[in-house]
mmCIF file of C-alpha atoms and ligand atoms in Angstrom:
data_model
loop_
_atom_site.group_PDB
_atom_site.id
_atom_site.type_symbol
_atom_site.label_atom_id
_atom_site.label_comp_id
_atom_site.label_asym_id
_atom_site.label_seq_id
_atom_site.Cartn_x
_atom_site.Cartn_y
_atom_site.Cartn_z
ATOM 1 C CA MET B 764 98.003 91.585 117.162
ATOM 2 C CA ILE B 765 96.933 94.726 115.345
ATOM 3 C CA VAL B 766 93.816 96.699 116.187
ATOM 4 C CA HIS B 767 92.520 98.769 113.289
ATOM 5 C CA ILE B 768 90.149 101.641 114.011
ATOM 6 C CA SER B 769 88.881 104.381 111.744
ATOM 7 C CA ASP B 770 86.615 107.375 111.370
ATOM 8 C CA VAL B 771 86.461 108.451 114.983
ATOM 9 C CA HIS B 772 84.998 111.849 113.959
ATOM 10 C CA CYS B 773 85.564 113.975 117.027
ATOM 11 C CA GLY B 774 83.057 116.814 116.915
ATOM 12 C CA PRO B 775 79.269 117.030 117.032
ATOM 13 C CA GLU B 776 78.621 113.453 115.854
ATOM 14 C CA PHE B 777 81.226 111.797 118.107
ATOM 15 C CA GLN B 778 79.697 109.007 120.188
ATOM 16 C CA LYS B 779 81.688 109.295 123.406
ATOM 17 C CA ASN B 780 80.142 106.310 125.215
ATOM 18 C CA VAL B 781 80.745 104.010 122.252
ATOM 19 C CA PHE B 782 84.341 105.179 121.974
ATOM 20 C CA GLU B 783 84.990 104.615 125.669
ATOM 21 C CA THR B 784 83.522 101.105 125.541
ATOM 22 C CA ALA B 785 85.683 100.312 122.513
ATOM 23 C CA VAL B 786 88.818 101.614 124.233
ATOM 24 C CA GLU B 787 88.129 99.407 127.236
ATOM 25 C CA GLU B 788 87.855 96.395 124.932
ATOM 26 C CA ILE B 789 90.961 97.369 122.940
ATOM 27 C CA ASN B 790 93.056 97.972 126.053
ATOM 28 C CA ASN B 791 92.084 94.513 127.339
ATOM 29 C CA LEU B 792 93.397 93.030 124.084
ATOM 30 C CA GLU B 793 96.843 94.604 124.667
ATOM 31 C CA PRO B 794 97.549 95.011 120.935
ATOM 32 C CA ASP B 795 101.095 95.245 119.570
ATOM 33 C CA ALA B 796 100.023 98.031 117.220
ATOM 34 C CA VAL B 797 96.981 100.228 116.663
ATOM 35 C CA ALA B 798 96.279 101.673 113.213
ATOM 36 C CA VAL B 799 93.974 104.684 112.967
ATOM 37 C CA THR B 800 93.014 105.234 109.345
ATOM 38 C CA GLY B 801 91.808 108.806 109.255
ATOM 39 C CA ASP B 802 88.904 111.116 109.957
ATOM 40 C CA LEU B 803 89.866 111.633 113.550
ATOM 41 C CA THR B 804 87.924 114.898 113.415
ATOM 42 C CA GLU B 805 84.677 115.986 111.796
ATOM 43 C CA ASN B 806 85.824 119.301 110.348
ATOM 44 C CA GLY B 807 89.533 119.667 111.095
ATOM 45 C CA LEU B 808 88.863 122.285 113.799
ATOM 46 C CA LEU B 809 91.350 123.006 116.573
ATOM 47 C CA SER B 810 88.940 121.960 119.337
ATOM 48 C CA GLN B 811 88.240 118.701 117.498
ATOM 49 C CA TYR B 812 91.965 117.989 117.100
ATOM 50 C CA ARG B 813 92.401 118.568 120.827
ATOM 51 C CA GLN B 814 89.595 116.144 121.575
ATOM 52 C CA ALA B 815 90.979 113.606 119.096
ATOM 53 C CA ARG B 816 94.445 113.712 120.639
ATOM 54 C CA GLU B 817 92.967 113.269 124.094
ATOM 55 C CA VAL B 818 90.738 110.310 123.226
ATOM 56 C CA ILE B 819 93.333 108.529 121.060
ATOM 57 C CA GLY B 820 95.704 108.966 124.010
ATOM 58 C CA THR B 821 93.418 106.762 126.133
ATOM 59 C CA ILE B 822 94.314 103.778 123.923
ATOM 60 C CA LYS B 823 97.196 102.033 125.665
ATOM 61 C CA CYS B 824 99.633 101.021 122.950
ATOM 62 C CA LYS B 825 103.055 102.423 122.221
ATOM 63 C CA ASN B 826 102.912 101.633 118.492
ATOM 64 C CA LYS B 827 100.237 103.822 116.937
ATOM 65 C CA VAL B 828 100.013 104.403 113.208
ATOM 66 C CA VAL B 829 97.822 107.402 112.441
ATOM 67 C CA CYS B 830 96.911 108.764 109.021
ATOM 68 C CA SER B 831 94.794 111.704 107.987
ATOM 69 C CA GLY B 832 91.352 111.624 106.398
ATOM 70 C CA ASN B 833 89.505 114.064 104.177
ATOM 71 C CA HIS B 834 87.546 115.441 107.151
ATOM 72 C CA ASP B 835 90.801 116.204 108.996
ATOM 73 C CA TYR B 836 91.903 118.407 106.085
ATOM 74 C CA ARG B 837 88.786 120.576 106.138
ATOM 75 C CA SER B 838 88.871 124.142 107.479
ATOM 76 C CA THR B 839 92.644 124.275 106.790
ATOM 77 C CA GLY B 840 92.999 121.394 109.257
ATOM 78 C CA TYR B 841 95.880 120.021 107.185
ATOM 79 C CA LEU B 842 98.078 122.570 108.959
ATOM 80 C CA LEU B 843 97.104 121.061 112.305
ATOM 81 C CA PHE B 844 97.331 117.337 111.611
ATOM 82 C CA LYS B 845 101.089 117.010 111.987
ATOM 83 C CA ARG B 846 101.067 119.183 115.104
ATOM 84 C CA PHE B 847 98.718 116.762 116.823
ATOM 85 C CA PHE B 848 99.640 113.385 115.335
ATOM 86 C CA SER B 849 103.192 112.619 114.401
ATOM 87 C CA SER B 850 103.382 108.880 113.803
ATOM 88 C CA LYS B 851 106.391 107.717 111.820
ATOM 89 C CA PRO B 852 105.799 107.136 108.081
ATOM 90 C CA VAL B 853 107.580 103.776 108.453
ATOM 91 C CA LEU B 854 107.163 101.725 111.615
ATOM 92 C CA LYS B 855 108.422 98.227 112.278
ATOM 93 C CA VAL B 856 106.570 96.243 114.917
ATOM 94 C CA GLY B 857 107.746 92.650 115.323
ATOM 95 C CA ASN B 858 107.605 91.032 111.894
ATOM 96 C CA CYS B 859 105.324 93.705 110.460
ATOM 97 C CA VAL B 860 106.343 96.903 108.729
ATOM 98 C CA PHE B 861 103.779 99.686 108.444
ATOM 99 C CA THR B 862 103.921 102.512 105.945
ATOM 100 C CA THR B 863 101.481 105.373 106.131
ATOM 101 C CA ILE B 864 100.185 106.994 102.971
ATOM 102 C CA SER B 865 98.475 110.343 103.003
ATOM 103 C CA THR B 866 95.512 110.286 100.631
ATOM 104 C CA ALA B 867 93.767 113.390 101.983
ATOM 105 C CA ARG B 868 94.177 116.655 100.117
ATOM 106 C CA PRO B 869 93.298 120.103 101.505
ATOM 107 C CA GLU B 870 89.601 120.926 101.309
ATOM 108 C CA ARG B 871 88.852 117.960 99.044
ATOM 109 C CA ASN B 872 86.769 114.873 99.716
ATOM 110 C CA ASP B 873 88.374 112.718 97.060
ATOM 111 C CA GLY B 874 91.748 111.138 97.665
ATOM 112 C CA GLU B 875 95.038 111.243 95.834
ATOM 113 C CA VAL B 876 98.269 109.344 96.413
ATOM 114 C CA GLY B 877 100.506 110.897 93.773
ATOM 115 C CA HIS B 878 103.367 109.402 91.790
ATOM 116 C CA ARG B 879 106.037 110.436 94.288
ATOM 117 C CA GLN B 880 104.316 108.715 97.164
ATOM 118 C CA VAL B 881 103.833 105.532 95.116
ATOM 119 C CA VAL B 882 107.552 105.475 94.266
ATOM 120 C CA TRP B 883 108.356 106.155 97.927
ATOM 121 C CA PHE B 884 106.331 103.303 99.434
ATOM 122 C CA GLU B 885 107.506 100.878 96.748
ATOM 123 C CA GLN B 886 111.138 101.696 97.507
ATOM 124 C CA VAL B 887 110.614 101.480 101.257
ATOM 125 C CA LEU B 888 108.673 98.221 101.246
ATOM 126 C CA LYS B 889 111.018 96.454 98.855
ATOM 127 C CA LYS B 890 113.734 96.708 101.513
ATOM 128 C CA TYR B 891 111.707 94.550 103.901
ATOM 129 C CA LYS B 892 111.886 91.163 102.260
ATOM 130 C CA ARG B 893 110.844 88.936 105.146
ATOM 131 C CA ASP B 894 108.352 91.120 106.956
ATOM 132 C CA THR B 895 104.617 91.399 106.484
ATOM 133 C CA LYS B 896 104.134 94.666 104.628
ATOM 134 C CA ILE B 897 101.216 96.819 105.660
ATOM 135 C CA ILE B 898 99.991 100.106 104.204
ATOM 136 C CA ALA B 899 97.686 102.369 106.193
ATOM 137 C CA MET B 900 95.617 104.936 104.300
ATOM 138 C CA HIS B 901 92.214 106.602 104.563
ATOM 139 C CA HIS B 902 90.439 106.425 101.217
ATOM 140 C CA HIS B 903 89.246 103.346 99.341
ATOM 141 C CA LEU B 904 91.070 102.028 96.284
ATOM 142 C CA ILE B 905 88.121 99.894 95.233
ATOM 143 C CA GLN B 906 84.516 100.861 95.818
ATOM 144 C CA VAL B 907 82.942 99.464 98.957
ATOM 145 C CA PRO B 908 79.466 97.921 98.567
ATOM 146 C CA ASP B 909 76.376 99.473 100.170
ATOM 147 C CA THR B 910 77.873 102.958 100.267
ATOM 148 C CA GLY B 911 76.046 104.567 97.391
ATOM 149 C CA PRO B 912 77.402 106.347 94.316
ATOM 150 C CA ASP B 913 81.130 106.729 94.374
ATOM 151 C CA ASN B 914 82.376 110.246 93.750
ATOM 152 C CA ILE B 915 85.109 110.363 96.373
ATOM 153 C CA PRO B 916 87.614 107.691 95.374
ATOM 154 C CA VAL B 917 91.389 107.819 95.122
ATOM 155 C CA VAL B 918 91.812 109.517 91.757
ATOM 156 C CA ASP B 919 94.981 107.549 90.980
ATOM 157 C CA ALA B 920 93.805 104.218 92.414
ATOM 158 C CA GLY B 921 95.130 102.216 89.445
ATOM 159 C CA ASP B 922 98.704 103.441 89.804
ATOM 160 C CA THR B 923 98.530 102.982 93.559
ATOM 161 C CA LEU B 924 97.221 99.406 93.280
ATOM 162 C CA ARG B 925 99.968 98.545 90.815
ATOM 163 C CA GLY B 926 102.532 99.939 93.288
ATOM 164 C CA ILE B 927 100.978 97.897 96.092
ATOM 165 C CA MET B 928 101.165 94.717 93.996
ATOM 166 C CA ASP B 929 104.762 95.445 92.927
ATOM 167 C CA ALA B 930 105.801 96.108 96.511
ATOM 168 C CA LYS B 931 104.094 92.861 97.582
ATOM 169 C CA ALA B 932 102.150 94.519 100.363
ATOM 170 C CA ALA B 933 100.139 91.866 102.210
ATOM 171 C CA LEU B 934 97.669 94.209 103.815
ATOM 172 C CA VAL B 935 96.123 97.589 103.126
ATOM 173 C CA LEU B 936 94.198 99.139 106.005
ATOM 174 C CA ALA B 937 91.672 101.816 105.094
ATOM 175 C CA GLY B 938 88.475 103.495 106.275
ATOM 176 C CA HIS B 939 86.485 106.368 104.775
ATOM 177 C CA ARG B 940 83.249 104.612 103.865
ATOM 178 C CA HIS B 941 82.066 103.826 107.406
ATOM 179 C CA ARG B 942 81.427 100.305 106.228
ATOM 180 C CA PRO B 943 83.648 97.332 107.123
ATOM 181 C CA TRP B 944 84.700 95.347 104.103
ATOM 182 C CA ARG B 945 87.484 93.264 102.617
ATOM 183 C CA TRP B 946 88.709 92.938 99.064
ATOM 184 C CA GLU B 947 91.286 90.311 98.216
ATOM 185 C CA LEU B 948 93.525 91.054 95.269
ATOM 186 C CA LYS B 949 96.039 88.331 94.557
ATOM 187 C CA ALA B 950 98.043 88.074 97.809
ATOM 188 C CA THR B 951 96.881 91.445 99.125
ATOM 189 C CA GLN B 952 94.004 91.941 101.518
ATOM 190 C CA ILE B 953 92.424 95.397 101.482
ATOM 191 C CA ILE B 954 90.571 95.731 104.736
ATOM 192 C CA HIS B 955 88.262 98.584 105.617
ATOM 193 C CA ALA B 956 87.288 99.428 109.151
ATOM 194 C CA GLY B 957 83.802 100.781 109.745
ATOM 195 C CA THR B 958 83.368 103.894 111.815
ATOM 196 C CA LEU B 959 84.318 103.434 115.446
ATOM 197 C CA SER B 960 82.415 106.311 116.952
ATOM 198 C CA SER B 961 80.655 108.463 114.366
ATOM 199 C CA GLU B 962 76.905 108.845 114.351
ATOM 200 C CA ARG B 963 77.085 108.532 110.575
ATOM 201 C CA LEU B 964 76.771 104.765 110.222
ATOM 202 C CA ARG B 965 76.419 103.833 106.604
ATOM 203 C CA GLY B 966 75.469 100.488 105.098
ATOM 204 C CA PHE B 967 76.458 98.783 108.342
ATOM 205 C CA TYR B 968 74.504 99.869 111.359
ATOM 206 C CA ALA B 969 76.901 99.158 114.178
ATOM 207 C CA HIS B 970 80.090 100.725 115.457
ATOM 208 C CA SER B 971 83.043 98.445 114.927
ATOM 209 C CA TYR B 972 86.778 97.957 114.628
ATOM 210 C CA ASN B 973 89.062 95.225 113.322
ATOM 211 C CA ILE B 974 91.314 92.766 115.114
ATOM 212 C CA ILE B 975 94.077 91.391 112.908
ATOM 213 C CA GLU B 976 96.454 88.564 113.765
ATOM 214 C CA VAL B 977 99.614 88.194 111.693
ATOM 215 C CA GLU B 978 101.479 84.953 112.186
ATOM 216 C CA ARG B 979 104.240 83.668 109.952
ATOM 217 C CA GLY B 980 102.945 85.704 107.047
ATOM 218 C CA SER B 981 99.339 84.543 107.430
ATOM 219 C CA ILE B 982 96.761 87.227 108.169
ATOM 220 C CA GLN B 983 93.529 86.523 110.017
ATOM 221 C CA ALA B 984 91.181 89.492 110.294
ATOM 222 C CA ARG B 985 88.092 89.677 112.435
ATOM 223 C CA LEU B 986 85.503 92.383 112.773
ATOM 224 C CA LYS B 987 84.486 93.330 116.293
ATOM 225 C CA ILE B 988 81.234 95.126 116.916
ATOM 226 C CA VAL B 989 81.589 97.423 119.914
ATOM 227 C CA ASP B 990 79.975 95.873 122.981
ATOM 228 C CA SER B 991 78.861 92.872 120.920
ATOM 229 C CA GLN B 992 80.129 89.874 118.980
ATOM 230 C CA SER B 993 83.080 89.435 116.646
ATOM 231 C CA MET B 994 83.057 87.667 113.281
ATOM 232 C CA SER B 995 85.439 86.736 110.523
ATOM 233 C CA PHE B 996 85.685 88.860 107.404
ATOM 234 C CA ASN B 997 84.477 85.827 105.425
ATOM 235 C CA GLU B 998 81.164 86.256 107.212
ATOM 236 C CA VAL B 999 81.211 90.027 106.689
ATOM 237 C CA VAL B 1000 81.686 89.859 102.927
ATOM 238 C CA LYS B 1001 79.101 87.090 102.587
ATOM 239 C CA GLY B 1002 76.582 89.243 104.422
ATOM 240 C CA ARG B 1003 76.164 86.717 107.212
ATOM 241 C CA VAL B 1004 76.263 89.316 109.918
ATOM 242 C CA ARG B 1005 73.753 89.582 112.712
ATOM 243 C CA LEU B 1006 73.795 93.137 113.941
ATOM 244 C CA PRO B 1007 72.884 93.972 117.533
ATOM 245 C CA PRO B 1008 69.198 94.918 117.880
ATOM 246 C CA PHE B 1009 68.405 98.583 117.390
ATOM 247 C CA ARG B 1010 65.244 100.637 117.439
ATOM 248 C CA ALA B 1011 64.008 101.889 114.070
HETATM 249 FE FE1 FE2 H 443 84.689 109.396 107.863
#
């Protein structure tokens, strides 16, 4: 089982209680792997990196895949990311192989993969013929509904998507928009996690993470609202989601 979290945003908007509740739930699940798809910090500051390392360390799982987000690369934070988080760019866990793509670029909100990285992940993934191929990245390749005008996409999304199709990746895990969503493109599922613990909820007014089961090549993804119910992504994309009550 894979747990997919994103957009933790350590810093002023970090919701500590929500994060701690989520970690309790996640630790009870005993996942085989945890993917963290970027924006661990709000502004890439040293104190926020320290906090991010500490809180991510409370998740009990030896296979963590961590990628950077645009917020982590603010304030020259790109120099700090690798000092604090050094997950392997290729990680095999059971029958799954994860590759991590960096889409964040220093001091920019938009994302970029770049030709070299596309060639790299294609070459890597093509070696794993029988495994379920998973790519972890921060930005969105296709716009996510209910998140407003889109001026922070991956600038080379077309080339990246073609690489993903060619490499026969089964799953792309992403974040960035603070809105859980799933696009299905041929045999590839592109699954976005909402924000786990940022105050900045957007288009989906609950903190959440994803629980993904991979069995014999079939992928079943569920969305889990922190301290509340879980639901399939079929329900999420059809808008049949009952959010926990909140005060306006
Ligand atoms: Fe974010």
